Short mmCIF file of C-alpha atoms and ligand atoms in Angstrom, two decimals:
data_model
loop_
_atom_site.label_atom_id
_atom_site.label_comp_id
_atom_site.label_asym_id
_atom_site.label_seq_id
_atom_site.Cartn_x
_atom_site.Cartn_y
_atom_site.Cartn_z
CA MET A 2 -3.32 -69.94 -5.99
CA ILE A 3 -6.53 -68.61 -4.03
CA GLU A 4 -9.83 -70.01 -5.04
CA LEU A 5 -12.76 -68.18 -4.67
CA THR A 6 -16.47 -69.30 -4.96
CA VAL A 7 -18.40 -66.56 -6.66
CA SER A 8 -22.25 -65.93 -7.01
CA PRO A 9 -24.38 -66.60 -10.19
CA ILE A 10 -24.75 -63.04 -10.53
CA VAL A 11 -21.01 -62.42 -10.90
CA GLU A 12 -20.59 -65.91 -13.41
CA ARG A 13 -23.32 -64.15 -15.56
CA LYS A 14 -21.51 -60.72 -15.67
CA ILE A 15 -18.44 -62.61 -16.54
CA LYS A 16 -20.04 -64.52 -19.16
CA GLN A 17 -21.56 -61.51 -20.64
CA GLY A 18 -17.85 -60.07 -21.20
CA ILE A 19 -17.92 -57.38 -18.17
CA CYS A 20 -14.37 -57.45 -16.64
CA VAL A 21 -14.54 -54.91 -13.80
CA LEU A 22 -15.43 -56.65 -10.33
CA GLU A 23 -17.86 -54.47 -8.50
CA ALA A 24 -17.59 -54.15 -4.68
CA ARG A 25 -21.06 -55.24 -3.82
CA ASP A 26 -20.52 -58.44 -5.67
CA PHE A 27 -17.29 -59.11 -3.62
CA PRO A 28 -18.06 -58.26 0.12
CA HIS A 29 -15.78 -59.10 3.07
CA LEU A 30 -13.28 -60.99 1.25
CA GLY A 31 -9.97 -60.54 3.19
CA VAL A 32 -8.26 -60.98 -0.08
CA GLU A 33 -6.50 -57.83 -1.74
CA ASN A 34 -3.83 -57.42 -4.06
CA ALA A 35 -3.68 -61.25 -5.33
CA LEU A 36 -4.47 -63.20 -8.31
CA VAL A 37 -7.47 -65.82 -7.79
CA HIS A 38 -9.04 -68.45 -9.56
CA LEU A 39 -12.73 -67.81 -9.54
CA VAL A 40 -15.22 -70.90 -9.45
CA ASN A 41 -19.17 -71.07 -9.26
CA HIS A 42 -21.00 -72.94 -6.75
CA GLN A 43 -20.70 -76.08 -8.56
CA GLY A 44 -17.20 -75.87 -8.30
CA GLN A 45 -16.59 -75.30 -12.18
CA PHE A 46 -13.61 -73.17 -12.98
CA ILE A 47 -14.74 -69.57 -14.39
CA GLY A 48 -11.52 -67.94 -14.97
CA GLN A 49 -8.95 -65.86 -13.33
CA ALA A 50 -9.22 -62.38 -11.94
CA TYR A 51 -6.96 -60.22 -9.56
CA LEU A 52 -8.55 -58.30 -6.56
CA SER A 53 -7.47 -54.90 -5.89
CA ALA A 54 -9.12 -51.83 -4.97
CA GLN A 55 -9.22 -48.86 -6.93
CA ASN A 56 -11.47 -45.79 -7.98
CA LYS A 57 -13.48 -48.02 -10.29
CA GLY A 58 -14.23 -51.41 -8.95
CA VAL A 59 -12.29 -54.04 -6.73
CA GLY A 60 -10.41 -55.92 -9.31
CA TRP A 61 -10.44 -57.30 -12.79
CA PHE A 62 -11.48 -60.44 -14.67
CA ILE A 63 -8.31 -61.14 -16.84
CA SER A 64 -8.53 -64.47 -18.55
CA ARG A 65 -10.94 -67.71 -19.14
CA LYS A 66 -7.97 -69.97 -19.28
CA LYS A 67 -5.59 -71.63 -16.60
CA GLU A 68 -2.58 -69.75 -18.34
CA PRO A 69 0.44 -68.26 -16.29
CA ILE A 70 -0.13 -64.52 -15.92
CA ASN A 71 3.51 -63.34 -16.64
CA GLN A 72 5.39 -61.40 -19.24
CA ASP A 73 4.72 -63.86 -22.43
CA PHE A 74 0.98 -63.04 -21.31
CA MET A 75 1.37 -59.49 -21.35
CA GLN A 76 3.41 -59.63 -24.63
CA ALA A 77 0.77 -61.26 -26.54
CA LEU A 78 -1.72 -58.67 -25.28
CA LEU A 79 0.54 -55.75 -26.00
CA LEU A 80 1.42 -57.06 -29.53
CA GLU A 81 -2.12 -57.47 -30.51
CA ALA A 82 -2.82 -54.13 -28.99
CA ARG A 83 -0.02 -52.77 -31.28
CA GLN A 84 -1.61 -54.16 -34.17
CA LYS A 85 -4.88 -52.53 -33.72
CA ARG A 86 -3.06 -49.33 -33.94
CA GLN A 87 -1.38 -49.33 -36.86
CA SER A 88 -3.21 -46.25 -38.63
CA TYR A 89 -2.16 -44.25 -35.72
CA GLU A 90 1.63 -45.54 -36.13
CA HIS A 91 1.55 -44.88 -39.72
CA SER A 92 0.18 -41.51 -39.53
CA PRO A 93 2.52 -38.54 -39.96
CA LEU A 94 0.04 -36.17 -38.53
CA THR A 95 -0.34 -37.99 -34.98
CA THR A 96 2.35 -38.68 -32.81
CA ALA A 97 0.63 -39.29 -29.39
CA TYR A 98 -2.41 -41.61 -28.88
CA ARG A 99 -3.25 -44.63 -26.66
CA LEU A 100 -1.54 -47.65 -26.97
CA PHE A 101 -2.93 -49.93 -24.41
CA ASN A 102 -6.43 -49.17 -22.76
CA GLN A 103 -7.23 -51.41 -19.64
CA ASP A 104 -10.03 -54.03 -20.25
CA GLY A 105 -10.71 -52.90 -23.83
CA ASP A 106 -6.92 -54.52 -24.55
CA GLY A 107 -7.58 -57.40 -22.38
CA PHE A 108 -6.24 -56.36 -18.81
CA GLY A 109 -8.08 -53.72 -16.40
CA GLY A 110 -5.99 -51.74 -14.32
CA VAL A 111 -3.47 -50.19 -16.83
CA THR A 112 -3.16 -47.80 -19.72
CA ILE A 113 -0.10 -46.91 -21.77
CA ASP A 114 0.07 -43.80 -23.78
CA ARG A 115 2.49 -42.90 -26.74
CA TYR A 116 4.00 -39.17 -26.76
CA GLN A 117 6.14 -39.25 -29.96
CA ASP A 118 9.07 -41.44 -28.92
CA TYR A 119 8.41 -41.94 -25.07
CA ALA A 120 5.54 -43.99 -23.21
CA VAL A 121 3.56 -42.75 -20.23
CA PHE A 122 2.36 -45.66 -18.29
CA SER A 123 -0.61 -45.30 -15.64
CA TRP A 124 -1.07 -47.78 -12.88
CA TYR A 125 -4.57 -47.99 -11.49
CA ASN A 126 -4.28 -50.11 -8.26
CA GLU A 127 -1.74 -51.74 -5.93
CA TYR A 128 -1.76 -55.19 -7.70
CA ILE A 129 -1.02 -53.80 -11.29
CA TYR A 130 1.80 -52.04 -9.56
CA SER A 131 3.35 -55.03 -8.10
CA ILE A 132 3.81 -56.56 -11.24
CA LYS A 133 5.00 -53.62 -13.32
CA ASP A 134 8.35 -55.10 -14.01
CA GLU A 135 6.75 -57.69 -16.05
CA ILE A 136 4.37 -55.30 -17.87
CA VAL A 137 7.34 -52.84 -18.54
CA ALA A 138 9.54 -55.87 -20.11
CA ALA A 139 6.91 -56.99 -22.13
CA PHE A 140 6.48 -53.50 -23.53
CA GLN A 141 10.10 -52.95 -24.02
CA ALA A 142 10.05 -56.12 -26.13
CA VAL A 143 6.97 -55.09 -28.33
CA TYR A 144 8.05 -51.50 -28.69
CA PRO A 145 11.98 -51.52 -28.90
CA ASP A 146 11.40 -48.03 -31.07
CA VAL A 147 10.05 -46.27 -27.66
CA LEU A 148 13.34 -44.54 -26.20
CA GLY A 149 12.19 -44.01 -22.70
CA ALA A 150 9.16 -44.05 -20.17
CA TYR A 151 7.32 -42.31 -17.44
CA GLU A 152 4.85 -43.65 -14.86
CA LYS A 153 1.55 -42.18 -13.17
CA ILE A 154 0.32 -43.63 -9.98
CA ARG A 155 -3.44 -43.48 -10.00
CA PHE A 156 -4.33 -45.22 -6.45
CA LYS A 157 -3.77 -43.98 -3.24
CA GLY A 158 -0.78 -45.26 -0.90
CA LEU A 159 2.48 -44.27 -2.36
CA ASP A 160 4.49 -40.91 -1.67
CA TYR A 161 4.68 -39.98 -5.65
CA GLU A 162 2.29 -39.93 -8.52
CA SER A 163 4.66 -39.33 -11.26
CA ALA A 164 8.18 -40.70 -12.00
CA TYR A 165 10.81 -41.56 -14.68
CA LEU A 166 10.53 -45.41 -15.62
CA TYR A 167 13.21 -46.16 -18.17
CA GLY A 168 15.39 -45.22 -21.01
CA ASP A 169 16.09 -41.62 -22.38
CA GLU A 170 14.49 -38.85 -20.40
CA ALA A 171 12.21 -36.84 -22.39
CA PRO A 172 12.65 -33.03 -22.77
CA GLU A 173 10.95 -31.17 -20.17
CA GLU A 174 8.81 -29.73 -22.72
CA LEU A 175 7.89 -32.11 -25.60
CA THR A 176 6.17 -31.27 -28.79
CA VAL A 177 3.68 -33.72 -29.88
CA PHE A 178 1.55 -33.86 -33.01
CA GLU A 179 -2.21 -34.66 -33.44
CA ASN A 180 -4.12 -34.13 -36.44
CA GLY A 181 -1.15 -31.99 -37.63
CA VAL A 182 -1.53 -29.69 -34.62
CA ALA A 183 1.46 -29.09 -32.29
CA TYR A 184 0.80 -29.71 -28.64
CA GLN A 185 3.45 -28.82 -25.82
CA VAL A 186 3.65 -31.69 -23.29
CA PHE A 187 5.30 -32.60 -19.95
CA LEU A 188 5.73 -36.06 -18.95
CA ASN A 189 6.86 -35.99 -15.50
CA ASN A 190 4.96 -33.18 -13.79
CA GLY A 191 1.93 -34.47 -11.80
CA LEU A 192 -0.68 -36.79 -13.17
CA MET A 193 -1.38 -34.76 -16.20
CA THR A 194 0.43 -34.03 -19.36
CA GLY A 195 -1.17 -31.10 -20.58
CA ILE A 196 -3.32 -32.74 -23.27
CA PHE A 197 -6.31 -35.33 -22.86
CA LEU A 198 -5.60 -37.68 -25.58
CA ASP A 199 -9.05 -39.17 -25.64
CA GLN A 200 -10.59 -36.06 -27.27
CA HIS A 201 -8.51 -36.24 -30.31
CA GLU A 202 -11.69 -36.86 -32.71
CA VAL A 203 -13.54 -33.55 -31.47
CA ARG A 204 -10.25 -31.80 -31.63
CA GLY A 205 -10.01 -33.17 -35.30
CA ALA A 206 -13.68 -31.57 -36.21
CA LEU A 207 -12.33 -28.32 -34.75
CA VAL A 208 -8.98 -28.48 -37.02
CA ASP A 209 -11.36 -29.42 -40.09
CA GLY A 210 -13.35 -26.25 -39.69
CA LEU A 211 -16.43 -26.67 -37.11
CA ALA A 212 -15.42 -23.22 -35.96
CA ALA A 213 -14.00 -21.69 -39.09
CA GLY A 214 -14.66 -17.91 -39.22
CA LYS A 215 -16.21 -18.10 -35.89
CA SER A 216 -15.55 -17.18 -32.24
CA LEU A 217 -15.52 -19.86 -29.72
CA LEU A 218 -15.59 -19.78 -26.22
CA ASN A 219 -13.81 -22.80 -24.25
CA MET A 220 -15.17 -23.51 -20.59
CA PHE A 221 -12.90 -25.46 -18.31
CA SER A 222 -10.14 -24.97 -20.90
CA TYR A 223 -7.22 -26.68 -18.73
CA THR A 224 -4.14 -26.06 -21.63
CA ALA A 225 -6.90 -24.58 -24.17
CA ALA A 226 -6.31 -27.62 -26.48
CA PHE A 227 -9.74 -27.16 -27.86
CA SER A 228 -8.98 -23.40 -28.67
CA VAL A 229 -5.67 -24.25 -30.17
CA ALA A 230 -7.43 -26.87 -32.38
CA ALA A 231 -10.30 -24.43 -33.39
CA ALA A 232 -7.73 -21.50 -34.11
CA MET A 233 -5.61 -24.03 -36.42
CA GLY A 234 -9.10 -24.58 -38.28
CA GLY A 235 -9.78 -21.16 -38.76
CA ALA A 236 -11.63 -19.89 -35.79
CA ARG A 237 -11.64 -15.93 -35.83
CA GLU A 238 -10.98 -15.69 -32.28
CA THR A 239 -11.17 -17.89 -29.11
CA THR A 240 -11.63 -17.52 -25.23
CA SER A 241 -10.33 -19.99 -22.82
CA VAL A 242 -11.55 -20.01 -18.99
CA ASP A 243 -10.21 -22.12 -16.40
CA LEU A 244 -9.91 -21.43 -12.71
CA ALA A 245 -6.19 -22.89 -12.35
CA LYS A 246 -3.67 -20.06 -12.73
CA ARG A 247 -1.17 -22.26 -14.56
CA SER A 248 -3.79 -22.71 -17.36
CA LYS A 249 -2.82 -19.45 -18.74
CA GLU A 250 0.81 -20.16 -19.35
CA LEU A 251 0.18 -23.65 -20.47
CA SER A 252 -2.34 -22.57 -23.11
CA GLU A 253 -0.08 -19.91 -24.54
CA ALA A 254 2.64 -22.75 -25.00
CA HIS A 255 0.16 -24.88 -27.42
CA PHE A 256 -0.61 -21.81 -29.37
CA GLN A 257 3.40 -20.81 -29.30
CA ALA A 258 4.05 -24.22 -30.62
CA ASN A 259 2.04 -23.64 -33.82
CA GLY A 260 3.30 -20.38 -34.59
CA LEU A 261 -0.04 -18.79 -33.91
CA ALA A 262 0.02 -14.94 -32.46
CA VAL A 263 -2.24 -14.69 -29.36
CA ASP A 264 -3.80 -11.37 -29.82
CA GLN A 265 -7.23 -12.84 -31.16
CA HIS A 266 -7.06 -15.42 -28.17
CA ARG A 267 -7.76 -14.79 -24.67
CA PHE A 268 -6.74 -16.86 -21.64
CA ILE A 269 -8.88 -16.19 -18.53
CA VAL A 270 -8.37 -17.48 -15.00
CA MET A 271 -11.62 -17.35 -13.76
CA ASP A 272 -14.56 -19.57 -12.26
CA VAL A 273 -16.71 -20.45 -15.30
CA PHE A 274 -20.12 -19.37 -13.49
CA GLU A 275 -18.54 -15.99 -13.01
CA TYR A 276 -17.59 -15.69 -16.55
CA PHE A 277 -21.11 -16.40 -17.77
CA LYS A 278 -22.27 -13.42 -15.37
CA TYR A 279 -19.47 -11.20 -16.75
CA ALA A 280 -20.17 -11.94 -20.40
CA LYS A 281 -23.97 -11.42 -19.89
CA ARG A 282 -23.14 -8.06 -17.93
CA LYS A 283 -20.81 -7.29 -21.13
CA GLY A 284 -23.14 -8.30 -23.94
CA LEU A 285 -20.50 -10.66 -25.32
CA THR A 286 -21.74 -13.47 -27.56
CA TYR A 287 -20.07 -16.43 -29.02
CA ASP A 288 -20.70 -18.58 -32.03
CA VAL A 289 -19.43 -21.83 -30.23
CA ILE A 290 -19.34 -22.83 -26.80
CA VAL A 291 -17.21 -26.01 -25.46
CA LEU A 292 -18.30 -27.45 -22.22
CA ASP A 293 -16.01 -29.99 -20.92
CA PRO A 294 -16.26 -29.84 -17.14
CA PRO A 295 -14.64 -32.32 -14.51
CA SER A 296 -16.90 -34.94 -13.55
CA PHE A 297 -17.04 -33.49 -9.88
CA ALA A 298 -15.50 -30.25 -8.66
CA ARG A 299 -15.60 -28.36 -5.25
CA ASN A 300 -14.80 -24.64 -4.67
CA LYS A 301 -15.09 -22.61 -1.38
CA LYS A 302 -18.89 -21.82 -2.36
CA GLN A 303 -20.00 -24.93 -4.03
CA THR A 304 -19.91 -28.39 -5.63
CA PHE A 305 -20.59 -29.17 -9.17
CA SER A 306 -21.51 -32.55 -10.57
CA VAL A 307 -22.09 -33.69 -14.29
CA ALA A 308 -24.73 -35.96 -12.95
CA LYS A 309 -26.61 -32.88 -11.28
CA ASP A 310 -25.62 -29.52 -12.52
CA TYR A 311 -24.62 -30.03 -16.39
CA HIS A 312 -28.25 -28.74 -17.28
CA GLN A 313 -27.05 -25.20 -15.59
CA LEU A 314 -24.02 -25.00 -18.11
CA ILE A 315 -26.27 -25.54 -20.94
CA ALA A 316 -28.82 -22.88 -19.86
CA GLN A 317 -26.00 -20.34 -19.12
CA SER A 318 -24.36 -20.95 -22.50
CA ILE A 319 -27.67 -20.45 -24.45
CA GLU A 320 -27.88 -16.83 -23.05
CA ILE A 321 -24.71 -16.05 -24.56
CA LEU A 322 -24.85 -18.05 -27.82
CA SER A 323 -24.88 -16.36 -31.09
CA PRO A 324 -28.23 -17.25 -33.28
CA LYS A 325 -27.61 -20.58 -34.97
CA GLY A 326 -24.52 -21.17 -32.45
CA ILE A 327 -23.08 -24.54 -31.59
CA ILE A 328 -22.60 -26.10 -27.97
CA ILE A 329 -19.97 -28.83 -28.03
CA ALA A 330 -21.41 -30.73 -24.81
CA SER A 331 -18.79 -33.07 -23.36
CA THR A 332 -18.21 -35.20 -20.07
CA ASN A 333 -15.87 -38.15 -19.20
CA ALA A 334 -17.92 -38.95 -16.15
CA SER A 335 -18.22 -42.98 -16.32
CA ASN A 336 -20.99 -42.87 -13.78
CA VAL A 337 -23.31 -40.90 -16.18
CA PRO A 338 -24.53 -43.22 -19.04
CA ILE A 339 -25.21 -41.32 -22.42
CA GLU A 340 -29.00 -41.21 -22.13
CA LYS A 341 -28.52 -39.71 -18.62
CA PHE A 342 -26.14 -37.26 -19.99
CA LYS A 343 -28.69 -36.27 -22.72
CA LYS A 344 -31.65 -35.89 -20.36
CA GLU A 345 -29.23 -33.31 -18.34
CA ILE A 346 -28.71 -31.37 -21.75
CA GLU A 347 -32.30 -31.38 -22.42
CA LYS A 348 -33.09 -30.11 -19.04
CA GLY A 349 -30.70 -26.96 -19.99
CA PHE A 350 -32.34 -26.35 -23.30
CA GLY A 351 -35.82 -26.45 -21.93
CA ARG A 352 -38.13 -24.90 -24.77
CA CYS A 353 -35.01 -23.69 -26.41
CA LYS A 354 -35.16 -25.34 -30.04
CA HIS A 355 -31.97 -27.20 -31.13
CA ARG A 356 -30.65 -30.12 -33.11
CA TYR A 357 -27.98 -32.72 -32.37
CA LEU A 358 -25.04 -32.62 -35.24
CA GLU A 359 -22.71 -35.32 -34.21
CA THR A 360 -22.03 -37.80 -31.11
CA TYR A 361 -18.29 -38.84 -30.19
CA ARG A 362 -17.44 -41.71 -28.10
CA LEU A 363 -13.94 -42.89 -27.22
CA PRO A 364 -11.82 -43.02 -30.43
CA SER A 365 -10.44 -46.22 -31.97
CA ASP A 366 -7.30 -45.90 -29.97
CA PHE A 367 -8.96 -45.82 -26.60
CA VAL A 368 -10.29 -49.49 -27.26
CA SER A 369 -13.26 -49.72 -24.80
CA ASN A 370 -14.81 -53.35 -23.86
CA GLN A 371 -17.80 -53.14 -26.07
CA LYS A 372 -19.54 -55.83 -23.77
CA ASP A 373 -19.53 -53.01 -21.04
CA GLU A 374 -20.87 -49.79 -21.86
CA SER A 375 -19.64 -47.96 -18.66
CA SER A 376 -16.04 -48.49 -20.17
CA ASN A 377 -16.98 -46.19 -23.01
CA TYR A 378 -17.20 -43.20 -20.64
CA LEU A 379 -16.41 -40.31 -23.14
CA LYS A 380 -19.81 -38.62 -24.42
CA VAL A 381 -19.76 -35.49 -26.64
CA PHE A 382 -22.38 -34.11 -28.71
CA THR A 383 -22.21 -31.19 -31.10
CA ILE A 384 -25.56 -29.21 -30.88
CA GLN A 385 -26.79 -26.34 -32.95
CA VAL A 386 -29.30 -24.10 -31.40
CA GLU A 387 -32.07 -22.92 -33.88
CA LYS A 388 -32.83 -19.33 -32.70
N1 SAH B 417 -11.47 -29.27 -21.53
C1 SAH B 417 -10.13 -29.41 -21.05
C2 SAH B 417 -9.99 -30.46 -19.82
C3 SAH B 417 -10.74 -29.97 -18.28
S1 SAH B 417 -9.83 -30.41 -17.31
C4 SAH B 417 -9.19 -30.07 -22.07
O1 SAH B 417 -10.00 -30.56 -23.22
O2 SAH B 417 -8.16 -30.38 -22.22
C5 SAH B 417 -10.83 -29.72 -16.18
C6 SAH B 417 -10.73 -28.41 -15.92
O3 SAH B 417 -11.51 -27.55 -15.25
C7 SAH B 417 -9.18 -28.11 -15.01
O4 SAH B 417 -8.26 -27.68 -15.53
C8 SAH B 417 -9.89 -27.15 -13.78
O5 SAH B 417 -8.77 -26.32 -13.30
C9 SAH B 417 -11.07 -26.48 -14.42
N2 SAH B 417 -12.12 -26.17 -13.54
C10 SAH B 417 -12.81 -27.00 -12.46
N3 SAH B 417 -13.75 -26.14 -11.77
C11 SAH B 417 -13.67 -24.97 -12.58
C12 SAH B 417 -14.67 -23.91 -12.53
N4 SAH B 417 -15.73 -24.00 -11.66
N5 SAH B 417 -14.18 -22.79 -13.26
C13 SAH B 417 -13.30 -23.04 -14.17
N6 SAH B 417 -12.49 -23.81 -14.46
C14 SAH B 417 -12.50 -25.11 -13.55
#
């Protein structure tokens, strides 16, 4: 076993409960994709970690004990995770949700989602991928009721990003339910599945009538999941805008899965900034506007980042919002803490009077590490304009 002496800073972070290991704390190691024992300068054992570079950090702290990291270890974590999600398991209205969420459930680098009778594993680094057989075997022991599984590769270096893993194959288009609403998902086509499960509470608010009787504009709509939730919750009309051509057909599939006619629902393939201009020119207004952009995006003309540019989305939205309209401001950027996000939003509102209605963070199936604020990456505000 490799023994690694770490600085007092690292020791303090680990004592605080932070699990992700940061690059600046682990310079020039020459250790990669391996399990290590961490010790302090006095030679005292701190715990076990693994090193493996990923989009966030260079590894994860995983245990304070000298226990073997094997199938039994994973099985115990998965069992505990299953117990935490009993309310989802017993809900007839929701059949898609997260089963295991990285450090929130005791092991960073892997997530597992349930889609009806199937599971989707996401591997975030090479080390976790190298022990996937043990994790999958542990999972099968804890979830004999899951019929089959797929995997997503969320690190660089392999020549595929999505694959079949075990068991029965899911239908190419699978219908899942959330808050009683049907969504058409695809488990083995690229990294995405047609729905971002972490937004289920926000969609739940729409199903419960946040946009009832209202018109809703859904910016960066992807498969228009917010729009279909709003429509099921009684929205009068919805408009969904996304640059990606495929978004239109995928969005229509969600609406059809619920037997909704699409004549009051529009799907527009366009840059959102172009659409703001178009709407202003045509004098269009909306009662509710959803703003859920990617953390970072680049097109031919410009780059967009939540950290620097979100205020523009708010400012543009105010111009086409009905009196007393509502903005649903959302980001999943883990590099933008909630206070910073709020500052961006405030910058966009300027002197326009407004009131915060609700705040949403990650829902309870996306168990986050409570000791590490950055692991609770989702931030959503519903905000009412007072004009
Ligand atoms: N709100 C969605 C998820 C958004 S994912 C949901 O809840 O499911 C981000 C989406 O933004 C992608 O579908 C991408 O195609 C789209 N996108 C990125 N830049 C864009 C732009 N400038 N204009 C319109 N859509 C954009």
